Tab-separated table of C-alpha atoms in Angstrom:
chain	number	residue	atom	x	y	z
A	1	MET	CA	246.311	0.233	133.536
A	2	ASN	CA	248.467	0.612	130.419
A	3	ASN	CA	251.045	-1.998	129.532
A	4	ARG	CA	253.630	-2.827	126.850
A	5	LEU	CA	252.864	-6.523	126.692
A	6	LYS	CA	251.705	-6.491	123.071
A	7	VAL	CA	254.827	-4.612	121.933
A	8	LEU	CA	257.178	-6.845	123.932
A	9	ARG	CA	255.481	-9.945	122.560
A	10	ALA	CA	255.720	-8.670	118.999
A	11	GLU	CA	259.409	-7.842	119.423
A	12	ARG	CA	259.981	-11.534	120.121
A	13	ASN	CA	257.629	-12.564	117.323
A	14	TRP	CA	255.440	-14.580	119.701
A	15	SER	CA	251.763	-15.194	119.154
A	16	GLN	CA	249.330	-14.738	122.041
A	17	ALA	CA	249.144	-18.517	122.318
A	18	GLU	CA	252.935	-18.812	122.612
A	19	LEU	CA	253.101	-16.145	125.295
A	20	ALA	CA	250.199	-17.805	127.125
A	21	GLU	CA	252.070	-21.092	127.073
A	22	ARG	CA	255.203	-19.488	128.533
A	23	LEU	CA	253.144	-17.876	131.305
A	24	ASP	CA	250.970	-20.973	131.867
A	25	VAL	CA	247.739	-19.056	131.358
A	26	SER	CA	245.059	-19.217	128.663
A	27	ARG	CA	245.323	-17.255	125.414
A	28	GLN	CA	242.202	-15.338	126.472
A	29	ALA	CA	244.082	-14.241	129.597
A	30	VAL	CA	246.922	-12.766	127.523
A	31	ASN	CA	244.391	-11.008	125.321
A	32	ALA	CA	242.551	-9.603	128.370
A	33	ILE	CA	245.795	-8.197	129.816
A	34	GLU	CA	246.995	-6.773	126.489
A	35	THR	CA	243.711	-4.986	125.857
A	36	GLY	CA	243.592	-3.621	129.407
A	37	LYS	CA	240.402	-5.497	130.311
A	38	HIS	CA	242.162	-7.185	133.203
A	39	ASP	CA	245.054	-6.132	135.425
A	40	PRO	CA	247.178	-9.147	136.379
A	41	SER	CA	247.738	-10.166	139.990
A	42	LEU	CA	251.121	-9.433	141.534
A	43	PRO	CA	252.377	-13.045	141.100
A	44	LEU	CA	251.421	-13.026	137.415
A	45	ALA	CA	252.940	-9.562	136.939
A	46	PHE	CA	256.196	-10.914	138.399
A	47	ARG	CA	256.065	-13.932	136.039
A	48	ILE	CA	255.597	-11.572	133.087
A	49	ALA	CA	258.448	-9.332	134.247
A	50	ARG	CA	260.799	-12.297	134.718
A	51	LEU	CA	259.902	-13.687	131.285
A	52	PHE	CA	260.858	-10.430	129.575
A	53	ALA	CA	263.776	-9.749	131.956
A	54	LEU	CA	262.330	-6.351	132.854
A	55	SER	CA	260.949	-4.748	135.995
A	56	ILE	CA	257.193	-4.588	136.520
A	57	GLU	CA	257.276	-0.796	136.139
A	58	GLU	CA	258.913	-1.143	132.724
A	59	ILE	CA	255.951	-3.191	131.510
A	60	PHE	CA	252.994	-1.776	133.425
A	61	ASP	CA	252.129	1.895	133.904
A	62	ASP	CA	249.384	3.043	136.268
A	63	GLY	CA	249.644	6.619	134.994
A	64	HIS	CA	251.112	8.032	138.246
A	65	ARG	CA	254.757	8.346	137.244
B	1	MET	CA	249.837	3.229	119.516
B	2	THR	CA	251.610	0.635	117.424
B	3	ASP	CA	249.221	-1.787	115.769
B	4	ILE	CA	250.705	-5.233	115.761
B	5	ALA	CA	249.021	-8.049	113.910
B	6	GLU	CA	248.829	-11.516	115.369
B	7	THR	CA	251.512	-13.818	113.984
B	8	LYS	CA	249.076	-16.742	114.019
B	9	LYS	CA	245.457	-15.648	114.062
B	10	PRO	CA	243.579	-18.237	116.108
B	11	LEU	CA	240.044	-19.216	115.244
B	12	GLY	CA	237.657	-17.105	117.343
B	13	THR	CA	235.040	-18.552	119.673
B	14	VAL	CA	232.234	-17.758	117.228
B	15	GLY	CA	234.199	-19.340	114.382
B	16	VAL	CA	234.803	-22.534	116.359
B	17	ALA	CA	231.147	-22.661	117.472
B	18	LEU	CA	229.934	-22.169	113.890
B	19	ARG	CA	232.267	-24.830	112.507
B	20	LEU	CA	231.428	-27.365	115.207
B	21	GLY	CA	227.697	-26.595	115.114
B	22	GLY	CA	227.622	-26.672	111.310
B	23	GLY	CA	229.764	-29.795	111.227
B	24	PHE	CA	227.573	-31.725	113.655
B	25	PHE	CA	224.420	-30.476	111.914
B	26	LEU	CA	225.681	-31.633	108.515
B	27	ALA	CA	226.865	-34.964	109.933
B	28	ILE	CA	223.488	-35.650	111.593
B	29	PHE	CA	221.684	-34.430	108.465
B	30	GLY	CA	223.799	-36.749	106.293
B	31	ALA	CA	223.263	-39.694	108.617
B	32	GLY	CA	219.515	-38.997	108.547
B	33	ILE	CA	219.414	-38.930	104.739
B	34	ALA	CA	221.451	-42.131	104.569
B	35	ALA	CA	219.180	-43.864	107.096
B	36	GLY	CA	216.036	-42.729	105.226
B	37	VAL	CA	217.333	-43.746	101.814
B	38	ILE	CA	218.535	-47.144	103.032
B	39	ALA	CA	215.224	-47.775	104.837
B	40	ALA	CA	213.274	-46.883	101.675
B	41	TRP	CA	215.592	-49.039	99.563
B	42	ARG	CA	215.069	-52.028	101.875
B	43	GLU	CA	211.299	-51.478	101.882
B	44	HIS	CA	210.887	-51.190	98.102
B	45	GLY	CA	213.776	-53.437	97.114
B	46	GLU	CA	214.683	-51.424	94.019
B	47	PHE	CA	217.979	-49.699	93.409
B	48	ARG	CA	216.637	-46.603	91.658
B	49	THR	CA	218.266	-43.304	90.675
B	50	GLY	CA	216.789	-41.675	93.787
B	51	VAL	CA	218.766	-44.031	95.993
B	52	VAL	CA	222.026	-43.072	94.264
B	53	ILE	CA	221.248	-39.356	94.518
B	54	GLY	CA	220.212	-39.743	98.150
B	55	LEU	CA	223.339	-41.655	99.106
B	56	GLY	CA	225.454	-39.125	97.188
B	57	LEU	CA	223.835	-36.255	99.125
B	58	ALA	CA	224.348	-38.113	102.383
B	59	ALA	CA	228.023	-38.692	101.556
B	60	LEU	CA	228.463	-35.002	100.657
B	61	ALA	CA	226.841	-33.879	103.922
B	62	LEU	CA	228.934	-36.332	105.961
B	63	VAL	CA	232.188	-35.298	104.251
B	64	GLY	CA	231.306	-31.587	104.602
B	65	GLY	CA	230.409	-32.020	108.272
B	66	GLY	CA	233.583	-34.003	108.933
B	67	TRP	CA	235.694	-31.338	107.230
B	68	LEU	CA	234.097	-28.538	109.283
B	69	ILE	CA	234.740	-30.395	112.555
B	70	PHE	CA	238.287	-31.299	111.428
B	71	SER	CA	239.013	-27.648	110.518
B	72	ALA	CA	238.528	-26.615	114.157
B	73	ARG	CA	241.072	-29.152	115.436
B	74	GLY	CA	243.820	-26.510	115.950
B	75	THR	CA	241.724	-24.562	118.442
B	76	LEU	CA	240.471	-27.705	120.166
B	77	ALA	CA	243.936	-29.270	120.511
B	78	LEU	CA	245.326	-29.597	124.017
B	79	PRO	CA	247.719	-26.757	124.905
B	80	ARG	CA	251.192	-27.621	126.236
B	81	SER	CA	251.189	-25.395	129.334
B	82	PRO	CA	250.338	-27.639	132.326
B	83	GLN	CA	247.586	-25.621	134.006
B	84	VAL	CA	245.711	-24.792	130.807
B	85	ARG	CA	246.083	-28.395	129.645
B	86	ARG	CA	244.511	-29.706	132.894
B	87	SER	CA	241.714	-27.187	132.534
B	88	ARG	CA	241.036	-28.215	128.910
B	89	ILE	CA	241.070	-31.939	129.776
B	90	ALA	CA	238.615	-31.318	132.644
B	91	LEU	CA	236.373	-29.325	130.297
B	92	TYR	CA	236.396	-32.016	127.577
B	93	ALA	CA	235.816	-34.777	130.171
B	94	SER	CA	232.940	-32.790	131.648
B	95	LEU	CA	231.377	-32.241	128.222
B	96	GLY	CA	231.816	-35.891	127.213
B	97	ILE	CA	230.507	-37.410	130.453
B	98	SER	CA	227.602	-34.977	130.783
B	99	THR	CA	226.613	-35.595	127.144
B	100	VAL	CA	226.581	-39.378	127.630
B	101	ILE	CA	224.682	-39.174	130.933
B	102	GLY	CA	222.366	-36.489	129.540
B	103	VAL	CA	221.421	-38.583	126.509
B	104	ALA	CA	220.870	-41.652	128.714
B	105	ALA	CA	218.752	-39.667	131.181
B	106	GLY	CA	216.835	-38.053	128.305
B	107	PHE	CA	215.927	-41.454	126.864
B	108	ALA	CA	214.910	-42.749	130.301
B	109	TRP	CA	212.856	-39.597	130.906
B	110	GLN	CA	211.087	-39.837	127.589
B	111	MET	CA	210.331	-43.525	128.159
B	112	GLN	CA	208.807	-42.713	131.547
B	113	VAL	CA	206.743	-39.698	130.429
B	114	SER	CA	205.553	-41.442	127.259
B	115	HIS	CA	203.981	-44.105	129.509
B	116	ALA	CA	202.726	-41.697	132.158
B	117	ASP	CA	201.583	-38.610	130.282
B	118	PRO	CA	202.625	-38.452	126.618
B	119	ALA	CA	201.069	-35.047	125.988
B	120	HIS	CA	203.025	-33.215	128.707
B	121	GLY	CA	206.541	-34.625	128.528
B	122	ILE	CA	208.410	-31.331	128.754
B	123	ALA	CA	206.112	-29.856	131.410
B	124	ASN	CA	206.723	-32.933	133.582
B	125	MET	CA	210.409	-32.072	133.808
B	126	PHE	CA	209.600	-29.109	136.059
B	127	SER	CA	206.662	-30.579	137.954
B	128	ALA	CA	206.672	-32.340	141.319
B	129	THR	CA	205.318	-35.652	139.993
B	130	PRO	CA	207.058	-38.786	141.369
B	131	LEU	CA	209.963	-40.271	139.371
B	132	SER	CA	211.002	-43.890	139.009
B	133	LEU	CA	213.975	-45.002	141.125
B	134	PRO	CA	216.313	-45.763	138.149
B	135	LEU	CA	215.612	-42.367	136.592
B	136	THR	CA	216.083	-40.588	139.935
B	137	LEU	CA	219.422	-42.329	140.513
B	138	THR	CA	220.607	-41.593	136.935
B	139	VAL	CA	219.804	-37.885	137.116
B	140	LEU	CA	221.250	-37.635	140.655
B	141	ALA	CA	224.477	-39.295	139.485
B	142	ALA	CA	224.634	-36.938	136.492
B	143	TRP	CA	224.202	-33.927	138.761
B	144	ILE	CA	226.843	-35.038	141.297
B	145	VAL	CA	229.394	-35.938	138.575
B	146	THR	CA	228.814	-32.646	136.785
B	147	VAL	CA	229.226	-30.580	139.967
B	148	ALA	CA	232.368	-32.540	140.969
B	149	LEU	CA	233.924	-32.002	137.532
B	150	SER	CA	232.943	-28.350	137.631
B	151	LEU	CA	234.643	-27.943	141.026
B	152	TYR	CA	237.840	-29.545	139.730
B	153	TRP	CA	237.683	-27.430	136.580
B	154	HIS	CA	237.488	-24.244	138.642
B	155	THR	CA	240.710	-25.182	140.434
B	156	THR	CA	242.514	-25.366	137.075
B	157	LEU	CA	241.420	-21.951	135.756
B	158	ASP	CA	243.850	-19.066	135.498
B	159	GLU	CA	243.135	-15.858	137.422
B	160	ILE	CA	241.481	-14.057	134.493
B	161	GLU	CA	239.086	-16.891	133.716
B	162	ARG	CA	238.347	-17.313	137.433
B	163	ALA	CA	237.530	-13.614	137.725
B	164	GLU	CA	235.046	-13.969	134.849
B	165	TYR	CA	233.307	-16.927	136.518
B	166	GLU	CA	233.297	-15.246	139.913
B	167	PHE	CA	231.672	-12.146	138.415
B	168	GLY	CA	228.964	-14.372	136.930
B	169	ALA	CA	228.608	-16.244	140.237
B	170	MET	CA	228.167	-12.975	142.140
B	171	ALA	CA	225.475	-11.880	139.661
B	172	GLY	CA	223.782	-15.264	140.164
B	173	LEU	CA	223.959	-14.925	143.966
B	174	TYR	CA	222.363	-11.479	143.839
B	175	ALA	CA	219.673	-12.829	141.512
B	176	PHE	CA	218.979	-15.641	144.006
B	177	VAL	CA	218.769	-13.448	147.115
B	178	THR	CA	216.478	-11.090	145.204
B	179	VAL	CA	214.128	-13.543	143.507
B	180	ALA	CA	213.829	-16.377	146.067
B	181	PRO	CA	212.617	-14.268	149.041
B	182	ALA	CA	210.554	-11.991	146.783
B	183	TRP	CA	208.758	-14.960	145.225
B	184	TRP	CA	208.230	-16.532	148.661
B	185	LEU	CA	206.800	-13.273	150.044
B	186	ALA	CA	204.626	-12.795	146.950
B	187	TRP	CA	203.322	-16.341	147.418
B	188	ARG	CA	202.559	-15.689	151.094
B	189	GLY	CA	200.732	-12.534	150.023
B	190	GLY	CA	198.700	-14.413	147.432
B	191	LEU	CA	200.287	-12.643	144.464
B	192	LEU	CA	202.136	-15.602	142.898
B	193	PRO	CA	201.909	-19.405	142.902
B	194	GLU	CA	204.147	-21.445	145.227
B	195	PRO	CA	207.892	-20.900	144.557
B	196	ASN	CA	209.468	-23.473	142.234
B	197	GLY	CA	213.004	-24.408	143.297
B	198	VAL	CA	213.964	-25.797	139.886
B	199	ALA	CA	212.805	-22.641	138.121
B	200	ILE	CA	214.805	-20.484	140.567
B	201	CYS	CA	217.895	-22.699	140.100
B	202	LEU	CA	217.592	-22.411	136.309
B	203	MET	CA	217.184	-18.633	136.554
B	204	VAL	CA	220.318	-18.378	138.735
B	205	CYS	CA	222.290	-20.516	136.242
B	206	ILE	CA	221.141	-18.335	133.333
B	207	VAL	CA	222.099	-15.117	135.175
B	208	TRP	CA	225.474	-16.703	136.037
B	209	CYS	CA	226.093	-17.540	132.360
B	210	VAL	CA	225.019	-14.070	131.189
B	211	GLY	CA	227.291	-12.419	133.791
B	212	TRP	CA	230.223	-14.619	132.806
B	213	GLY	CA	229.621	-13.986	129.090
B	214	TRP	CA	229.350	-10.231	129.560
B	215	ARG	CA	232.588	-10.133	131.520
B	216	ARG	CA	234.370	-12.296	128.953
B	217	TRP	CA	233.239	-10.574	125.749
B	218	ARG	CA	232.556	-6.995	126.905
């Protein structure tokens, strides 16, 4: 699944560690989501969406739109 | 796709491992040189040039090792986010306690095997020979504490890390249900010696680690 997490993070000038801290996950978790190695669970996707004040669909794209 | 560089490039796992490994190696090496030089100095009673050079080398190795360990402090520092912080504390506690108990058990083991069978110390670890009660209790305590800490640690992992461990665990489970019955059947059929539970447990742990590592660094 594609996502805009890396771009959104960079727009706020956050490092992976800073984003991980805000989401209460490990830095490796942020890296795994950004690189598409792992798709987040629904609760984590909601936390990400709330953090960036966007909808889940504006961050994640499953290629079916 | 836009290529965005990290604002603060963290030290990678390999980098941390190299710095810590190199640091501890240099520190132990330096301590060894210092101990050897001081022992020789006490034995011969002369303060010769070799002693100065030896102590200088030891100091260099100790300072270099200390610097390497110190340079990894940023990556090893406790994170501020609550869940990751709990996980890191559990990991450090597990490493610290298991190291202390492991060293103590190792000394006790060596003392026992050196009396019983000095030539086969390592082989005795996997044999079915009787153990002394203190050694049995020490190793049992180490095992129970390690498993308890590991259980707590798993409750503190985030979903991505947990998925990595569960992938490894599933690989380990499949390895177990393949090897254990196959070995038992092969033994019943006279093809292999009697199954060794410790060897199977070690094999499962290795497969678990390989599965976890593949999932993490693929």
